Amino acid sequence: MIDKIVGLAEDLTPTALIGPGGIGKTSIALTVLHHHRIKHRFGDSRWFIRCDQFPSSRTHLLSRLSKVIGAGIENPEDLGSLRPFISSREMLIVLDNAESILDPRGPDAEKIYGVVEELSQLDNVCLCVTSRISTVPSDCETLDIPTLSIDAARDTFYRIYKNEPSDLIDTVLDQLDFHPLSITLLATVAHQNRWGMDRLTREWEEQRTRMLQTMHNKSFATAIELSLASPMFQELGPDARALLEVIAFFPQGVDENNLDWLFPTISNGSNIVDKFCVLSLTYRNDSFITMLAPLRDHLRPKDPRSSPLLCMTKEQYFTRVSVNLSPNKPGFGESRWIVSEDVNVEYLLDVFTMIDTNSGDVWDACAGFIGHLVWHKKRLTILGPKIEALPDDHHSKPDCLFWLSHLFYMVGNHMERKRLLTHTLQLWRERGNNRMVARTLRFISEANERVGLHEEGIKLVKEASQIFERLGDVGEAARCLKALASLLESSKQLDAAEDAASRAIDLFSEKGNKFQVCECNHLLGNIYRSKGETDKAIHHFEAALRTASPNWHDSLCQVHHSLVRLFLDEDRFDDVQAHIERAKSHAVNHTYHLGAIMKQQARLWYRQRRFEEAKAEVLRAADMFERLGVAKELGSCRRLLMQIEKMMGKSVAPGKPDGDGELLVRKDGIFYPH
């Protein structure tokens, strides 16, 4: 950065250093001013003017300029009267803290801007402006000043706080977003108080940016409030501070595409956030308006309930997650907003489940949020332990547990899913809710299938079916038939599985449930694959693909995955690769599905003797499953890896056991476990 600015100065290119308070603009400008190449180029004609030390007017700016450069003209009326002196030699002029005079809503702003613009256009003058706002002359090469690198942050900190380096400090520096002023103030406070490492980190955890004030009254809060006192910010009105606090509250900031529905009472939200960026209070990160961590910590409401705008935003989020999702219902695609907003909603719920533990709205929103994750972003949530810690008589607990179990299914942890569902079943039985008892029985039966307890699963799904038949619920009875068919297929009772799946598809077709028709066609395809009837299997897989809507990513991914397995059986390698690519395109935010596809890719490459590629791919898949805690899939990847490494490292004679006593058989020049 320094070398670039020095080079611009040597070329007499006007430059503007833009960034929030405390980012290091002044330090950079001073470093450039005293750089040996700048001294050589400009000699003594290097001037530094603090614009916040005189009133904001053209008259005061011209007077200060005349005095600093030694022109000797009292109260010059314009820049023209100073031109004879200015044009006599090349010079570098730094206007530091120029936001105090360039604020377009400040007094005399247009005339001041004219003077600075004229200075930037002089052929023999290199003008360097440092400013928190980006309204600088258009001739200036504008540079946004970044935060420090980790190495520079450490150097800054330990130059003041003279102690041995520690990973604990690295963590704190990261939490400060490597913001130079914050780091300097923290190191100074620790040094002045003679704090050891433990005391320093403890104080930081308890106080955060409240501790960033030194004994010499240098304060981070003062630097931030200075920006908020600017005329441009004040002109934005009373909504501005409240909106800034809401942006500060959320870890991701606020998605500017959602301003209208998040803040229905603010009519000019886009204009306000634009001004925040001009003032360097916020910055854009993809579509989100966010800010540096120290600013977030200083500005976020200490009690979220005290902010009316934040409470309104909470209600807007809660309304959105309360929508009952089903791929078979209109609006399902629109609910994918959660994919980008999940971190914000999770944080909001994490905070409000602590301060409003007994609020029904909060925990209902929690269940709705997890339901959105189930459908659109398969990942575990930090809210899980809080849900399990709720008293069993809490009205929202069974609903939250029910949806939480779905998340564990989506990441492939079926034992954990079964444990949660078993607890849920107990709570629904205690409440006498027969419908939810039956639904939970069906889901436990599906979990049993995944862990190999087929007979237990069949028993439970039949019990669920009987309850739904008594309730007269044809749709849920059809779902039980589908679950029964899957269990029968897994236990190799293929004719019975075919019959149950066929009856289920007829019922779903009568009710017009396209999503379940798609799912049943997929199931029938798998049943026929198990029966060795390839043509029928392909027919039903293709029927599933035709039925599916484009945004049913999970279903489409799984059907393509089934086709991959079928074509691997048939050695149709081109078809395998084609469906692997299609499956990947639908593995949207679902690491479990992606891991399964990667494992099949490794199998394909293994079959094609591309062992190095197969090994790399299966290792990536194994890493995914290990992070997800899916023991069964992880074990499958490790077994495949052993086969690959054996083929890479040694040849095995056909018909002889390998090192683990497993009989290998030869096929196309490669040995496979029998």
XYZ file of N, CA, C and O in Angstrom, residues 251-340:
360
model
N -24.769 -10.606 12.856
C -23.412 -10.993 12.446
C -23.129 -10.755 10.969
O -22.016 -10.401 10.593
N -24.158 -10.962 10.129
C -23.969 -10.762 8.692
C -24.263 -9.334 8.258
O -24.036 -8.994 7.102
N -24.766 -8.484 9.164
C -25.296 -7.209 8.738
C -26.701 -7.417 8.193
O -27.423 -8.322 8.612
N -27.089 -6.616 7.229
C -28.439 -6.671 6.665
C -28.349 -6.788 5.150
O -27.570 -6.073 4.508
N -29.132 -7.700 4.591
C -29.177 -7.874 3.144
C -29.956 -6.703 2.541
O -31.140 -6.533 2.805
N -29.278 -5.894 1.714
C -29.970 -4.712 1.189
C -31.085 -5.076 0.218
O -31.957 -4.256 -0.063
N -31.090 -6.315 -0.287
C -32.206 -6.749 -1.132
C -33.481 -6.954 -0.322
O -34.573 -7.042 -0.902
N -33.352 -7.065 1.001
C -34.499 -7.345 1.864
C -34.927 -6.144 2.698
O -35.721 -6.284 3.633
N -34.405 -4.971 2.381
C -34.697 -3.796 3.211
C -36.190 -3.504 3.291
O -36.704 -3.125 4.349
N -36.903 -3.693 2.174
C -38.322 -3.326 2.154
C -39.146 -4.158 3.125
O -39.999 -3.625 3.842
N -38.905 -5.493 3.142
C -39.728 -6.305 4.047
C -39.169 -6.377 5.458
O -39.911 -6.594 6.420
N -37.870 -6.151 5.616
C -37.314 -6.137 6.970
C -37.673 -4.855 7.722
O -37.879 -4.875 8.935
N -37.749 -3.734 6.985
C -37.991 -2.432 7.624
C -39.145 -1.722 6.908
O -38.931 -0.723 6.211
N -40.360 -2.217 7.058
C -41.488 -1.640 6.318
C -41.790 -0.194 6.688
O -42.423 0.521 5.910
N -41.340 0.269 7.861
C -41.637 1.647 8.277
C -40.595 2.647 7.769
O -40.772 3.853 7.929
N -39.501 2.153 7.182
C -38.457 3.047 6.673
C -38.578 3.105 5.154
O -38.272 2.140 4.453
N -39.015 4.241 4.650
C -39.297 4.351 3.215
C -38.045 4.582 2.376
O -38.029 4.281 1.189
N -37.004 5.131 2.957
C -35.795 5.466 2.198
C -34.595 4.650 2.672
O -33.476 5.158 2.761
N -34.827 3.375 2.998
C -33.758 2.544 3.553
C -32.554 2.440 2.643
O -31.401 2.492 3.105
N -32.782 2.303 1.332
C -31.653 2.167 0.396
C -30.781 3.406 0.404
O -29.544 3.317 0.374
N -31.417 4.587 0.453
C -30.660 5.831 0.488
C -29.842 5.936 1.773
O -28.676 6.366 1.758
N -30.433 5.528 2.883
C -29.728 5.618 4.165
C -28.498 4.706 4.176
O -27.408 5.130 4.580
N -28.656 3.451 3.727
C -27.496 2.554 3.767
C -26.432 2.988 2.761
O -25.234 2.765 2.988
N -26.846 3.625 1.656
C -25.845 4.193 0.739
C -25.007 5.236 1.460
O -23.769 5.276 1.309
N -25.665 6.074 2.234
C -24.935 7.127 2.966
C -24.038 6.516 4.044
O -22.943 7.029 4.318
N -24.485 5.419 4.664
C -23.623 4.741 5.632
C -22.302 4.338 4.970
O -21.224 4.459 5.569
N -22.398 3.826 3.755
C -21.185 3.394 3.045
C -20.326 4.592 2.660
O -19.091 4.536 2.735
N -20.965 5.689 2.248
C -20.218 6.908 1.922
C -19.458 7.405 3.149
O -18.318 7.878 3.054
N -20.086 7.262 4.317
C -19.475 7.717 5.570
C -18.479 6.717 6.152
O -17.928 6.937 7.230
N -18.263 5.586 5.466
C -17.348 4.525 5.922
C -17.788 3.904 7.240
O -16.970 3.308 7.947
N -19.071 4.032 7.568
C -19.589 3.360 8.756
C -19.876 1.888 8.457
O -19.821 1.044 9.351
N -20.216 1.597 7.217
C -20.506 0.231 6.793
C -19.782 -0.034 5.475
O -19.249 0.886 4.841
N -19.803 -1.295 5.079
C -19.293 -1.652 3.753
C -20.133 -2.792 3.205
O -20.879 -3.446 3.939
N -20.043 -2.997 1.914
C -20.817 -4.049 1.263
C -20.010 -5.331 1.195
O -18.863 -5.334 0.747
N -20.635 -6.409 1.619
C -20.048 -7.742 1.522
C -21.053 -8.604 0.776
O -22.015 -9.074 1.354
N -20.815 -8.790 -0.530
C -21.822 -9.355 -1.427
C -23.055 -8.454 -1.336
O -22.944 -7.249 -1.529
N -24.214 -9.003 -1.004
C -25.410 -8.153 -0.953
C -25.663 -7.602 0.450
O -26.630 -6.860 0.658
N -24.794 -7.938 1.400
C -25.025 -7.529 2.783
C -24.322 -6.209 3.103
O -23.186 -5.966 2.665
N -25.009 -5.385 3.871
C -24.420 -4.177 4.438
C -23.948 -4.538 5.839
O -24.736 -4.902 6.708
N -22.649 -4.469 6.064
C -22.105 -4.877 7.358
C -21.058 -3.868 7.807
O -20.832 -2.850 7.141
N -20.418 -4.134 8.915
C -19.427 -3.197 9.442
C -18.337 -3.957 10.180
O -18.480 -5.153 10.477
N -17.246 -3.263 10.451
C -16.137 -3.873 11.181
C -16.584 -4.268 12.589
O -17.455 -3.622 13.188
N -15.965 -5.318 13.095
C -16.378 -5.872 14.386
C -16.363 -4.848 15.526
O -17.307 -4.823 16.331
N -15.346 -3.999 15.661
C -15.390 -3.029 16.777
C -16.575 -2.068 16.673
O -17.174 -1.709 17.688
N -16.928 -1.658 15.452
C -18.091 -0.790 15.290
C -19.364 -1.538 15.667
O -20.255 -0.977 16.323
N -19.453 -2.821 15.256
C -20.627 -3.624 15.618
C -20.764 -3.705 17.131
O -21.846 -3.539 17.687
N -19.647 -3.977 17.794
C -19.696 -4.158 19.246
C -20.105 -2.865 19.944
O -20.844 -2.888 20.931
N -19.650 -1.729 19.424
C -19.963 -0.442 20.051
C -21.411 -0.033 19.800
O -22.075 0.529 20.688
N -21.937 -0.337 18.619
C -23.230 0.201 18.218
C -24.414 -0.718 18.508
O -25.545 -0.242 18.595
N -24.172 -2.034 18.641
C -25.321 -2.929 18.819
C -26.035 -2.634 20.140
O -25.388 -2.276 21.139
N -27.371 -2.757 20.148
C -28.124 -2.495 21.385
C -27.696 -3.463 22.485
O -27.631 -4.673 22.264
N -27.412 -2.929 23.648
C -26.984 -3.788 24.753
C -28.146 -4.654 25.252
O -27.961 -5.789 25.659
N -29.357 -4.108 25.217
C -30.569 -4.882 25.486
C -31.401 -4.851 24.211
O -32.004 -3.818 23.884
N -31.438 -5.955 23.449
C -32.152 -5.949 22.164
C -33.608 -5.512 22.287
O -34.161 -4.940 21.349
N -34.229 -5.770 23.440
C -35.633 -5.393 23.606
C -35.825 -3.889 23.677
O -36.952 -3.388 23.529
N -34.731 -3.140 23.901
C -34.828 -1.685 24.013
C -34.867 -0.996 22.658
O -35.080 0.218 22.588
N -34.653 -1.753 21.590
C -34.634 -1.173 20.243
C -35.935 -1.511 19.521
O -36.134 -2.649 19.087
N -36.842 -0.539 19.364
C -38.105 -0.817 18.657
C -37.885 -1.340 17.240
O -38.612 -2.228 16.787
N -36.882 -0.794 16.545
C -36.647 -1.228 15.167
C -36.141 -2.665 15.124
O -36.547 -3.453 14.257
N -35.273 -3.036 16.069
C -34.799 -4.414 16.117
C -35.945 -5.365 16.445
O -36.050 -6.454 15.857
N -36.813 -4.966 17.363
C -37.964 -5.823 17.696
C -38.887 -5.992 16.494
O -39.443 -7.071 16.264
N -39.038 -4.922 15.707
C -39.848 -5.029 14.490
C -39.174 -5.975 13.492
O -39.838 -6.801 12.850
N -37.856 -5.877 13.362
C -37.108 -6.761 12.468
C -37.255 -8.211 12.910
O -37.419 -9.121 12.086
N -37.209 -8.421 14.221
C -37.411 -9.774 14.761
C -38.761 -10.327 14.322
O -38.862 -11.480 13.875
N -39.797 -9.525 14.436
C -41.135 -9.985 14.052
C -41.209 -10.283 12.560
O -41.902 -11.224 12.139
N -40.516 -9.497 11.759
C -40.513 -9.745 10.314
C -39.859 -11.096 10.004
O -40.363 -11.877 9.189
N -38.728 -11.363 10.643
C -38.064 -12.661 10.463
C -38.960 -13.797 10.960
O -39.102 -14.831 10.296
N -39.557 -13.610 12.138
C -40.375 -14.674 12.717
C -41.588 -14.978 11.843
O -42.004 -16.135 11.722
N -42.176 -13.943 11.246
C -43.305 -14.163 10.336
C -42.873 -15.012 9.145
O -43.596 -15.918 8.713
N -41.695 -14.730 8.630
C -41.210 -15.467 7.460
C -40.923 -16.937 7.773
O -41.205 -17.812 6.958
N -40.354 -17.212 8.942
C -40.023 -18.610 9.244
C -41.235 -19.400 9.715
O -41.170 -20.623 9.822
N -42.344 -18.702 9.972
C -43.536 -19.422 10.432
C -44.323 -20.048 9.285
O -45.289 -20.779 9.517
N -43.909 -19.779 8.047
C -44.606 -20.337 6.883
C -44.455 -21.857 6.883
O -43.351 -22.393 7.055
N -45.569 -22.560 6.697
C -45.552 -24.027 6.642
C -45.019 -24.473 5.288
O -45.649 -24.250 4.259
N -43.855 -25.094 5.278
C -43.174 -25.418 4.027
C -43.557 -26.794 3.512
O -43.658 -27.757 4.266
N -43.730 -26.869 2.205
C -43.901 -28.144 1.512
C -43.564 -27.919 0.054
O -44.050 -26.952 -0.545
N -42.730 -28.774 -0.529
C -42.401 -28.600 -1.952
C -43.621 -28.663 -2.850
O -43.570 -28.229 -3.999
N -44.722 -29.207 -2.333
C -45.936 -29.352 -3.132
C -46.826 -28.112 -3.064
O -47.859 -28.057 -3.712
N -46.392 -27.099 -2.261
C -47.212 -25.905 -2.084
C -46.568 -24.706 -2.780
O -45.342 -24.631 -2.894
N -47.399 -23.747 -3.241
C -46.845 -22.526 -3.859
C -45.964 -21.769 -2.865
O -46.186 -21.805 -1.665
N -44.986 -21.082 -3.399
C -44.122 -20.259 -2.559
C -42.943 -20.984 -1.954
O -42.147 -20.380 -1.226
N -42.813 -22.290 -2.260
C -41.712 -23.042 -1.666
C -40.361 -22.476 -2.099
O -39.447 -22.342 -1.294
N -40.257 -22.118 -3.379
C -38.992 -21.579 -3.883
C -38.604 -20.277 -3.213
O -37.419 -20.040 -2.945
N -39.613 -19.427 -2.910
C -39.317 -18.140 -2.278
C -38.736 -18.306 -0.874
O -38.032 -17.441 -0.376
N -39.037 -19.438 -0.242
C -38.544 -19.637 1.123
C -37.042 -19.917 1.166
O -36.461 -20.026 2.255
N -36.417 -19.996 -0.005
C -34.956 -20.180 -0.031
C -34.207 -18.932 0.438
O -32.977 -18.937 0.503
N -34.918 -17.870 0.799
C -34.256 -16.699 1.365
C -33.420 -17.096 2.574
O -32.430 -16.430 2.899
N -33.792 -18.188 3.237
C -33.071 -18.591 4.451
C -31.625 -18.978 4.143
O -30.762 -18.908 5.027
N -31.342 -19.370 2.911
C -29.987 -19.822 2.558
C -28.954 -18.738 2.845
O -27.867 -19.016 3.353
N -29.291 -17.497 2.540
C -28.348 -16.402 2.801
C -28.542 -15.758 4.167
O -27.638 -15.116 4.693
